Short mmCIF file of C-alpha atoms and ligand atoms in Angstrom, two decimals:
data_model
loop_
_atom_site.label_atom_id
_atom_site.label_comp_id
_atom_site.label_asym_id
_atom_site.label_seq_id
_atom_site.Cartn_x
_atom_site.Cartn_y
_atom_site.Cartn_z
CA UNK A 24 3.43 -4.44 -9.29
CA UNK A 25 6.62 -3.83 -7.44
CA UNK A 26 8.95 -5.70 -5.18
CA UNK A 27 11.21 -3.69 -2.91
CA UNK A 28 8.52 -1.77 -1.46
CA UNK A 29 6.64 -2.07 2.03
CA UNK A 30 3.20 -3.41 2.24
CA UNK A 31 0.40 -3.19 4.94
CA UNK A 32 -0.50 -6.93 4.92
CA UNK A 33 -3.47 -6.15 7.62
CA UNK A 34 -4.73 -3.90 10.80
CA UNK A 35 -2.64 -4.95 13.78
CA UNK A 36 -5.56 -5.81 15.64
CA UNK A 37 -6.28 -8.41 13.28
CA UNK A 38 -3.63 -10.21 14.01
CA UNK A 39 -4.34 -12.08 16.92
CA UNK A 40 -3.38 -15.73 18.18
CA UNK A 41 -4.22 -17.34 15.04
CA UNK A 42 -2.16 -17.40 11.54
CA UNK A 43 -3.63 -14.92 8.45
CA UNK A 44 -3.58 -15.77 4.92
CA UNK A 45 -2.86 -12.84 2.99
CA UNK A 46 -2.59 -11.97 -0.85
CA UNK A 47 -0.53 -9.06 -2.15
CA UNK A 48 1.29 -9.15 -5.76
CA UNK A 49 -0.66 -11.59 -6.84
CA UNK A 50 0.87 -14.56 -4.27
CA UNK A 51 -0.25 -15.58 -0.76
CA UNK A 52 2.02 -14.85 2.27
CA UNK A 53 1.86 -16.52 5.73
CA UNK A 54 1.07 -14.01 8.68
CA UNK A 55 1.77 -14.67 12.52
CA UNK A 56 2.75 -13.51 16.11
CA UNK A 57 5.29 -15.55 17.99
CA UNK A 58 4.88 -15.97 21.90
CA UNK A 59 6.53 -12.64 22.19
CA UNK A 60 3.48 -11.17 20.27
CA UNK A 61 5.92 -10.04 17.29
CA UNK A 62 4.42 -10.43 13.74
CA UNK A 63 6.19 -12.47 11.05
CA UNK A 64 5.40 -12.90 7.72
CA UNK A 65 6.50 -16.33 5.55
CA UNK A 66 5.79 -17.01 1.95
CA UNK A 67 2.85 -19.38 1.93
CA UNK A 68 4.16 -22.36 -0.10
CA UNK A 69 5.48 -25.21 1.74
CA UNK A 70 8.75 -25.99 0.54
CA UNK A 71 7.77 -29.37 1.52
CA UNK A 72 4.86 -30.53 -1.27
CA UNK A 73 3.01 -26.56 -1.57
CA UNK A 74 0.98 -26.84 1.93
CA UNK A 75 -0.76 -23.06 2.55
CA UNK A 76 0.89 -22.29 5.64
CA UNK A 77 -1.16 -19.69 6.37
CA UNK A 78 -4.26 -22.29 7.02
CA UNK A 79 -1.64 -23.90 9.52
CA UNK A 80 -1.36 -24.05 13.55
CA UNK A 81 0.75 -22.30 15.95
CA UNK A 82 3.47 -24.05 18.24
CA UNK A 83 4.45 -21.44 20.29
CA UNK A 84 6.73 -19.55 18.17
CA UNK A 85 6.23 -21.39 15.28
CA UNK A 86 3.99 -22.12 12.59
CA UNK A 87 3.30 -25.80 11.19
CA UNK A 88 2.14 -26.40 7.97
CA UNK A 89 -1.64 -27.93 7.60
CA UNK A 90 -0.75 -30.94 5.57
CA UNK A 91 2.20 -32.54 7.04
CA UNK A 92 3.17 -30.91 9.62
CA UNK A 93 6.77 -29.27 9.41
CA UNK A 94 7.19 -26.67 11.62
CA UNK A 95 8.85 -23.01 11.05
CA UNK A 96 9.91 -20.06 12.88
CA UNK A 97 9.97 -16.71 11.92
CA UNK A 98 13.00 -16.23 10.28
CA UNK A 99 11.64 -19.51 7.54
CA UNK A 100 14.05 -22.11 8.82
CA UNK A 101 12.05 -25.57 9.15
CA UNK A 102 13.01 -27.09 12.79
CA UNK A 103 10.65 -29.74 13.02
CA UNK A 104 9.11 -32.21 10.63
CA UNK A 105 7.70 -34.76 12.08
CA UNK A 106 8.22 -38.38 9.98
CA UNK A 107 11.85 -38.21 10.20
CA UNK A 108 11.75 -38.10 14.26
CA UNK A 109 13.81 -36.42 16.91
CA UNK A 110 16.86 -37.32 15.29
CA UNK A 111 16.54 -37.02 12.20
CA UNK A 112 18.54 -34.84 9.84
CA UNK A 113 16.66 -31.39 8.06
CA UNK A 114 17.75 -31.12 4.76
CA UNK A 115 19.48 -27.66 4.36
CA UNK A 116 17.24 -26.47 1.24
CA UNK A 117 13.79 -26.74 3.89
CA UNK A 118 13.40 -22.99 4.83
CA UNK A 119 10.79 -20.32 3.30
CA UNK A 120 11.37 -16.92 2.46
CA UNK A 121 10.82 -14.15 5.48
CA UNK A 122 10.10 -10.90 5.12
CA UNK A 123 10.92 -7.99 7.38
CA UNK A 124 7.57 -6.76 9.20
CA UNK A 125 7.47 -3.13 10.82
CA UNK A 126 4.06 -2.93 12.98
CA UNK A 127 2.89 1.18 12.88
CA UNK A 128 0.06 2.88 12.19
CA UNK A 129 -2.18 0.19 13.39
CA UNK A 130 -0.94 -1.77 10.55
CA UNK A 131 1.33 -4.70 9.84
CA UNK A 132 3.89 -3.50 7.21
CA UNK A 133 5.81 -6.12 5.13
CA UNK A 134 9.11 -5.61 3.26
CA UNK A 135 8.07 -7.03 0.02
CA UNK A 136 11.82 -7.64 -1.62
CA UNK A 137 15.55 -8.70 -1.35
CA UNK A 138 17.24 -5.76 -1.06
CA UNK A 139 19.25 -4.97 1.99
CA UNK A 140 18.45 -2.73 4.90
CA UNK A 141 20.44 0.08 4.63
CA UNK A 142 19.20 0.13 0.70
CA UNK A 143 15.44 -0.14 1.75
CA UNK A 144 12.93 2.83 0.83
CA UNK A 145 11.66 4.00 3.58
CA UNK A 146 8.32 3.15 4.87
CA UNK A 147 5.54 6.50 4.39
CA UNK A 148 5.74 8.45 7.73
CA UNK A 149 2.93 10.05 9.36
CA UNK A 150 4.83 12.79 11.40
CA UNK A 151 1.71 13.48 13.56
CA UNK A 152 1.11 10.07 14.65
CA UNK A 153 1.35 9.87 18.52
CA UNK A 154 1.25 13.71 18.75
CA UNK A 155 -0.30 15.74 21.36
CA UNK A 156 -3.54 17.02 19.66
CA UNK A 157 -4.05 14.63 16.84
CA UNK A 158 -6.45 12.14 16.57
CA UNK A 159 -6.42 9.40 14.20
CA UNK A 160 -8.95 6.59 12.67
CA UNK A 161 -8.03 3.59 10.37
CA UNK A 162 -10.44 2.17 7.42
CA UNK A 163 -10.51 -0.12 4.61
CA UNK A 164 -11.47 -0.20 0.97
CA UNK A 165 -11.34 -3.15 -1.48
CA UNK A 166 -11.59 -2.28 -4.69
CA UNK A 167 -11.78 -4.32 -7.97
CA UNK A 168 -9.09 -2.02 -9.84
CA UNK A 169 -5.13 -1.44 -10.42
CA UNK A 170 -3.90 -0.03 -7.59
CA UNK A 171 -1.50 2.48 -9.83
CA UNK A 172 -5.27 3.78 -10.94
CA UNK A 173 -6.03 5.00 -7.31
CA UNK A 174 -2.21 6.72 -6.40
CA UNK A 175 -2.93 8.71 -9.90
CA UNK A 176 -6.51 9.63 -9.12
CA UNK A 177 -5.13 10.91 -5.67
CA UNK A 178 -2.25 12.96 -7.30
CA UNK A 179 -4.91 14.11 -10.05
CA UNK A 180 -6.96 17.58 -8.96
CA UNK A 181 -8.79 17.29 -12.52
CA UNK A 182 -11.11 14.85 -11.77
CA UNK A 183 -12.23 16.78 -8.27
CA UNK A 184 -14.94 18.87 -10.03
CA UNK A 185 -16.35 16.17 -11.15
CA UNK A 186 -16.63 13.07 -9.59
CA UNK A 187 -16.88 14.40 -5.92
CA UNK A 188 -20.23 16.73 -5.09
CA UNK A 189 -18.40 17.94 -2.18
CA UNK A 190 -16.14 20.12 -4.31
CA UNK A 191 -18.96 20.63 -7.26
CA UNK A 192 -19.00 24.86 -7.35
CA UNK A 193 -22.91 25.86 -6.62
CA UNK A 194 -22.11 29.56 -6.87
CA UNK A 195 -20.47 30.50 -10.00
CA UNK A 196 -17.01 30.12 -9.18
CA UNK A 197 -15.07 28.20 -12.03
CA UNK A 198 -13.98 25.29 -9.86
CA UNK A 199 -13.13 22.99 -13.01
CA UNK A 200 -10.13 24.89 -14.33
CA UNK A 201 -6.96 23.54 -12.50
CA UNK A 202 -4.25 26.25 -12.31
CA UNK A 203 -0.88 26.96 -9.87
CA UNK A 204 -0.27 23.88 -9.88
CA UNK A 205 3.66 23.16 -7.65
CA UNK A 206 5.42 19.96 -8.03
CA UNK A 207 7.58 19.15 -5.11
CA UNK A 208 9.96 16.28 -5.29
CA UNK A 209 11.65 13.55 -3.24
CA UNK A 210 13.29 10.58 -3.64
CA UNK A 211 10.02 8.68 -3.46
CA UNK A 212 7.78 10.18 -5.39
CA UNK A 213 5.80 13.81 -6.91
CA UNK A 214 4.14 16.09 -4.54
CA UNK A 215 1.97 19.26 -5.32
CA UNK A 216 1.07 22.17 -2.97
CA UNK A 217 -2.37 24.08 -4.18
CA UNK A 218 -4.35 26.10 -3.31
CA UNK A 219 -7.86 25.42 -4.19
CA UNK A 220 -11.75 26.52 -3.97
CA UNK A 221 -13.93 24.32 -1.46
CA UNK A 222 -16.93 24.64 -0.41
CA UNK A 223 -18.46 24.59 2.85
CA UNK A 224 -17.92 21.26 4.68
CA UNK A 225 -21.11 19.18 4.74
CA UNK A 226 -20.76 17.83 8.18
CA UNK A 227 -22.15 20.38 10.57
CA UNK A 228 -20.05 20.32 13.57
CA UNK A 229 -16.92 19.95 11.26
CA UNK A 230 -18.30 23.17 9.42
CA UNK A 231 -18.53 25.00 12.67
CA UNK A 232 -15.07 24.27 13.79
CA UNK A 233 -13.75 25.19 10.31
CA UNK A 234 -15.06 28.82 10.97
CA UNK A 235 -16.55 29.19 7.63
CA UNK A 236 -20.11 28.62 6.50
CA UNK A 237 -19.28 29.99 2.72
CA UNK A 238 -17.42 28.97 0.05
CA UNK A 239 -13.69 29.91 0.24
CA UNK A 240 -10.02 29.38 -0.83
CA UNK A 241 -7.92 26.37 0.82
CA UNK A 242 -4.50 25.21 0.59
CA UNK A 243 -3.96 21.57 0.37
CA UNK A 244 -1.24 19.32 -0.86
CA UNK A 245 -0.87 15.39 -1.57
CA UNK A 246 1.78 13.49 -3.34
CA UNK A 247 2.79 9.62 -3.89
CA UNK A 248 5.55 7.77 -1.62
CA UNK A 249 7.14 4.80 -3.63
CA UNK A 250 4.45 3.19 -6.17
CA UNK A 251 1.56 2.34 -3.34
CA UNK A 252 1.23 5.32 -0.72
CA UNK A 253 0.14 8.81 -1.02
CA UNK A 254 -0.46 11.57 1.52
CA UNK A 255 -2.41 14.80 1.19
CA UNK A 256 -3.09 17.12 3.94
CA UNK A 257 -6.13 19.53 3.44
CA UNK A 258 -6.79 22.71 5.67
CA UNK A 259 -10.36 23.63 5.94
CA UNK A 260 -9.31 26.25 7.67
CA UNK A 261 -5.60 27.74 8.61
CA UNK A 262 -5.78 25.74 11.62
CA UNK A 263 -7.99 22.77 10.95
CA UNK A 264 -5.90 20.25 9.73
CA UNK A 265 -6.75 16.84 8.10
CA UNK A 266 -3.81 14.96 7.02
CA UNK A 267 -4.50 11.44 4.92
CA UNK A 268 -2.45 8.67 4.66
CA UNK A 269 -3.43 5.94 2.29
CA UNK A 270 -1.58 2.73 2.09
CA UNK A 271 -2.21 0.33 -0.81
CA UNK A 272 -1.72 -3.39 -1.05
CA UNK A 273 -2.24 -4.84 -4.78
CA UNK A 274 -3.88 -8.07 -4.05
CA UNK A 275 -3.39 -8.73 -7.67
CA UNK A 276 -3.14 -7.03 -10.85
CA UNK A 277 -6.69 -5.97 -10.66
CA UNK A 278 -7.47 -6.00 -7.01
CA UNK A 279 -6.40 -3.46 -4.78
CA UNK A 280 -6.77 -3.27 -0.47
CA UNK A 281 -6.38 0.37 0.17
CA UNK A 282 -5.65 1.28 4.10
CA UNK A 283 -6.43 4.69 4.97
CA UNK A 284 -5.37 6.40 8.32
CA UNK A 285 -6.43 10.29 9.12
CA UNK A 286 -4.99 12.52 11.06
CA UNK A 287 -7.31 15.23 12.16
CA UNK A 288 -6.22 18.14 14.85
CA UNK A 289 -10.20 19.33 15.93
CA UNK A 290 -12.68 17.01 17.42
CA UNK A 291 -10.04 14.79 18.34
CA UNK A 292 -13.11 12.94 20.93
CA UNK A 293 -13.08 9.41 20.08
CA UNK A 294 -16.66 10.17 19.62
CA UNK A 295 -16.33 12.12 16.22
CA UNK A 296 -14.82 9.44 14.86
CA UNK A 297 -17.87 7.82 13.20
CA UNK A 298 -18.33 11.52 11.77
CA UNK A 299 -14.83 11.62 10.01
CA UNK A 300 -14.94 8.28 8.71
CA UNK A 301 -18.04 8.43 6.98
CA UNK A 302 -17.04 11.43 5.15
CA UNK A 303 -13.66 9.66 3.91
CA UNK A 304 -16.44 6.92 2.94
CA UNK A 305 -18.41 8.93 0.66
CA UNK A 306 -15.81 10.79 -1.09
CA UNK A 307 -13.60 7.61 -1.28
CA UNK A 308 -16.55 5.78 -2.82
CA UNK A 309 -17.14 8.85 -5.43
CA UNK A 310 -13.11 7.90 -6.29
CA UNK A 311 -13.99 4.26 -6.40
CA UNK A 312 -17.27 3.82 -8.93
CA UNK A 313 -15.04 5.94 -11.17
CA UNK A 314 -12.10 3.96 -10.88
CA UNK A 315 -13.79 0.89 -11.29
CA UNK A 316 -15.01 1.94 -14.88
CA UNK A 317 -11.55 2.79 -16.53
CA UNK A 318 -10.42 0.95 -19.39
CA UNK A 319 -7.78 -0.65 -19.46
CA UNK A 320 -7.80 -1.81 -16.30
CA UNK A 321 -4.21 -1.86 -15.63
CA UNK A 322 -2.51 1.50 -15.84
CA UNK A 323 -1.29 1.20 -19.86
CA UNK A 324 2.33 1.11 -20.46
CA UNK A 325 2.72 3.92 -22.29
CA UNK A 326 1.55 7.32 -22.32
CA UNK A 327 0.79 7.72 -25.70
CA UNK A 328 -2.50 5.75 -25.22
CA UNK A 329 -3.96 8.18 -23.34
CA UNK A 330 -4.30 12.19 -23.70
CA UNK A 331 -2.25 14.28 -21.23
CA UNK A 332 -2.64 17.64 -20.12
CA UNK A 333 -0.96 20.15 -17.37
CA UNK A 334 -3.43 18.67 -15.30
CA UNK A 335 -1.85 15.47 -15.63
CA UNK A 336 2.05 16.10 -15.49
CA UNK A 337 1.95 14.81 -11.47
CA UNK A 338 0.30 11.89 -13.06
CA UNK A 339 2.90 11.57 -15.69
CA UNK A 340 5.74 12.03 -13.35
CA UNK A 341 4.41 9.04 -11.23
CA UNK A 342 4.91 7.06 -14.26
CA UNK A 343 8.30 8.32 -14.93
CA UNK A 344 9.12 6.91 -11.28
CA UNK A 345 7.21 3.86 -11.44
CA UNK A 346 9.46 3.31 -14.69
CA UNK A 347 12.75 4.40 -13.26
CA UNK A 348 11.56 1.14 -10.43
CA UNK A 349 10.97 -0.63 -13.12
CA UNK A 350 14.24 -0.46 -14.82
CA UNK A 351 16.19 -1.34 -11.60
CA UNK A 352 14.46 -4.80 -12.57
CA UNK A 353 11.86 -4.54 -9.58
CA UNK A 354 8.77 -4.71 -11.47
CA UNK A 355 7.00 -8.09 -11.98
CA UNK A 356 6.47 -9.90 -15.10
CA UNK A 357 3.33 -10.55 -14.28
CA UNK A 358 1.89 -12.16 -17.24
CA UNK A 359 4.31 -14.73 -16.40
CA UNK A 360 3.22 -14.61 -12.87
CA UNK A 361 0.06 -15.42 -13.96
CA UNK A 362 0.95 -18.42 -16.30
CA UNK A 363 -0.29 -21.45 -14.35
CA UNK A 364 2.03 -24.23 -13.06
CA UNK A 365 4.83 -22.91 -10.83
CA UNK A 366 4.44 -21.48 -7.65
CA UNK A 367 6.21 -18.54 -6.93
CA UNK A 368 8.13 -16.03 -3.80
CA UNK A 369 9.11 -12.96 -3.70
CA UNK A 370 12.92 -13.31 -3.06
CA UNK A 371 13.74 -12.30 0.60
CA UNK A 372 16.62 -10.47 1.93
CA UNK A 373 18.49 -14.02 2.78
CA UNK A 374 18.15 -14.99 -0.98
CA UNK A 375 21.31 -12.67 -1.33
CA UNK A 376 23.54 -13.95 1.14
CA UNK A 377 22.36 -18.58 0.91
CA UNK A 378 21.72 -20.10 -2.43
CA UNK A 379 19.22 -23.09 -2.68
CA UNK A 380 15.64 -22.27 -2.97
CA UNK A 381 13.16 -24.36 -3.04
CA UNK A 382 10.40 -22.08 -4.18
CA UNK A 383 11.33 -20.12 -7.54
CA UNK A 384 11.74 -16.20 -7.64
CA UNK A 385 8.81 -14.67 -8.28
CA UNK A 386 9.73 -13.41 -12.58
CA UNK A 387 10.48 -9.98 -12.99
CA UNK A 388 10.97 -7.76 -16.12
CA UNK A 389 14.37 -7.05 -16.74
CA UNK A 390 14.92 -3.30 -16.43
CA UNK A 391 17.89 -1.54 -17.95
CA UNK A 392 21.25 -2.75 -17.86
CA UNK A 393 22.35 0.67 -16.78
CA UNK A 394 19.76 1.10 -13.85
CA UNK A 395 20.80 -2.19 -12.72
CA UNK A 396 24.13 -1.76 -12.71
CA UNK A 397 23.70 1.94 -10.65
CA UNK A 398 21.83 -0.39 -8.09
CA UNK A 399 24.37 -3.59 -7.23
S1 FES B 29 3.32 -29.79 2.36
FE1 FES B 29 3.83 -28.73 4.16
S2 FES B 29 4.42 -30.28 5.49
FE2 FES B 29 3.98 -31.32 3.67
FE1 FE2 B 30 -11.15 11.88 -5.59
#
C-alpha cells in the first residue's frame, strides 16, 4: 500500500448530512460536508485521548469528536473543546491531519499523502465524462483480496480465456494464445493496445447495436494509473464504445473496495443501465472467485516466486513501477502498521510546513537513498 496517491473514500451521494467512517491503508479516516456542502476528510484519531471522529456530530462546519467533545474544522485545527470554556487557551499541538478531497466521478477522492500540490500525481481522468453522447453508471465490489492482485488481473489478457465464458472461443478459433501484444507508457503506469477475438455479446439489445451476431476481431486497450486505477476501453464494434474506469481503495492489506464507473456511447437511456451493470457484474465476479483463491495473498515481493511469461511483462512492468514508488519511500511498512499499540496517520500536506504531531506517521519502508534524494 501506497501513500501519495488519490483514493475514492465513497460515492458522493453517500455523503450526506451525517459524518462517514472510512478505512483505506489499513487506518480509519473521518469523512464530512461542511454547511457549504464541501467534503473533508480528517484522520480518525482524536488527538485528544483516540475518540473515532468519524462516529462524531456535526456543528455546522465542524465535526466534534464522540467522547469529549472537541470540535474541528476541515482543515484539522481543534477550535472548540469544551472543559476549558470560552476562554480558555487550545494548546497548539490539538489539530488532525487533513487531506485534500477532489469530488468527480460521483466519487469522493482523497489525497492520501504529504507531498505538495504541484508534485501530486494526478488523479485518473475519464475524458468522456460529461460528454455529449456518453452515458455513465457507478458500482461497487468488495473483495477479500490485495488490491495489487486486481490492477494485474486487469492488465493481464492471459487469464481472459479462461476465467470469463464471455470470451471462451465456441468455434475453433485459438482464443488462448495471447499475441501483438503493445505496451504504451506514461508517467503513471503500463498500457497495452490489442486487438483481440470476442465473441458475440450476450446481452441482446447490446448485440444488436454492436452490428455483429458472429464471432469477430476487436480492438481494446487497458492499462494501470498510479498503483490503484486502471482503464480499458473495449469496442464491440468500431463505433460502440465502452470505456471502464476502475478505482481501488485498499481497505487493508487484504481487503480491497473497487469503484467502477463505465462509460458507454449506445443505449445511453437511463433505462439500459440495469443491462450494463449486470454484465460488469458477472464478468467482474468471474475476476473476483479467481482472485480470491491466489496464494499468497499479497502480491509477493519478488518476481522470482512466480513464473513469468510475455503474457505477463505488463504485469511485470506494474511491479517495476509499484517498486520505483516504493523506493521514493512511499510504500508502507505495513507489518509494522499492523503491530498493535500505536495509532497511526498518514502524514498530510501541513506535516511539511508545522512540526508537532500528536498522532505518529503512519511507518513506511525506506526506499532508496537515491530515489529519495531525486524526489526532495
Ligand atoms: S478523545 Fe476526542 S474529545 Fe476526548
Ligand atoms: Fe477478467
Amino acid at each position: 500500500m501506497f501513500i501519495n496517491f488519490w483514493y475514492p473514500a465513497a460515492r458522493a451521494d453517500e455523503l450526506a448530512d451525517k459524518p462517514l467512517t472510512v478505512r483505506m491503508l489499513g487506518l480509519r479516516f473521518a469523512l464530512f460536508r461542511d454547511s457549504a456542502g464541501r467534503a473533508h476528510c480528517l484522520s480518525n484519531v482524536c488527538i485528544h485521548r483516540g475518540g473515532a471522529l468519524g462516529e462524531g456530530k456535526l456543528h455546522g462546519d465542524r465535526i466534534a469528536c464522540p467522547y469529549h467533545g472537541w470540535q474541528f474544522d476541515g482543515a484539522g485545527a481543534c477550535v472548540r473543546i469544551p472543559q476549558i470554556g470560552k476562554d480558555g487557551k487550545i494548546p497548539p499541538r490539538a489539530r488532525l491531519d487533513s487531506y485534500p478531497v477532489q469530488e468527480r466521478y460521483g466519487l469522493v477522492f482523497v489525497f492520501l499523502g504529504d507531498l505538495p500540490e504541484a508534485e501530486r500525481p494526478p488523479l485518473m481522468a475519464i475524458e468522456e465524462w460529461g460528454a455529449a453522447g456518453w452515458r455513465a453508471t457507478l458500482q461497487h465490489f468488495d473483495w477479500a483480496i490485495d488490491y495489487k492482485r486486481s490492477v494485474e488481473n486487469n492488465i493481464d489478457p492471459g487469464h481472459n480465456a479462461f476465467v470469463h465464458d464471455t470470451h471462451i472461443s465456441t468455434d475453433g478459433h485459438d482464443g488462448t494464445h495471447i499475441t501483438g501484444i503493445e505496451l504504451v507508457e506514461t508517467a503513471w503506469g503500463v498500457g497495452m493496445k490489442r486487438t483481440s477475438y470476442a465473441l458475440p455479446l450476450r446481452d441482446e439489445k447490446m448485440r444488436a447495436v454492436s452490428g455483429r451476431e458472429g464471432s469477430g476481431f476487436i480492438e481494446s486497450a487497458t492499462g494501470h494509473h498510479g498503483p490503484n486505477s486502471v482503464w480499458t476501453f473495449i469496442h464491440p464494434s468500431p463505433t460502440m464504445k465502452i470505456h471502464q474506469y476502475l478505482f481501488e481503495t485498499p481497505v487493508d492489506a487484504k481487503h480491497t473496495r473497487l469503484y467502477l464507473v463505465t462509460m458507454r456511447n449506445f443505449m445511453i437511456e437511463p433505462e439500459h443501465d440495469a443491462r450494463m451493470m449486470e454484465r460488469n457484474a458477472y464478468v467482474a465476479n468471474q475476476d473476483g472467485k479467481v482472485l480470491h483463491d491466489l496464494e499468497p495473498v499479497v502480491t509477493p515481493d519478488s518476481n522470482l516466486h512466480e513464473t513469468f511469461i510475455t503474457s505477463d511483462q505488463a504485469v511485470a512492468r506494474y511491479r517495476a513501477f509499484c517498486k520505483a514508488w516504493e523506493n521514493k519511500g512511499w510504500r508502507i511498512d505495513r507489518d509494522r502498521l499492523a503491530a498493535d499499540g500505536t495509532a497511526f496517520a498518514i502524514p498530510s500536506p501541513l506535516r511539511r510546513e508545522i512540526k508537532g504531531w500528536v498522532i505518529d506517521p503512519v511507518p513506511l519502508r525506506p526506499g532508496d537513498a537515491a530515489s529519495r534524494a531525486a524526489a526532495e
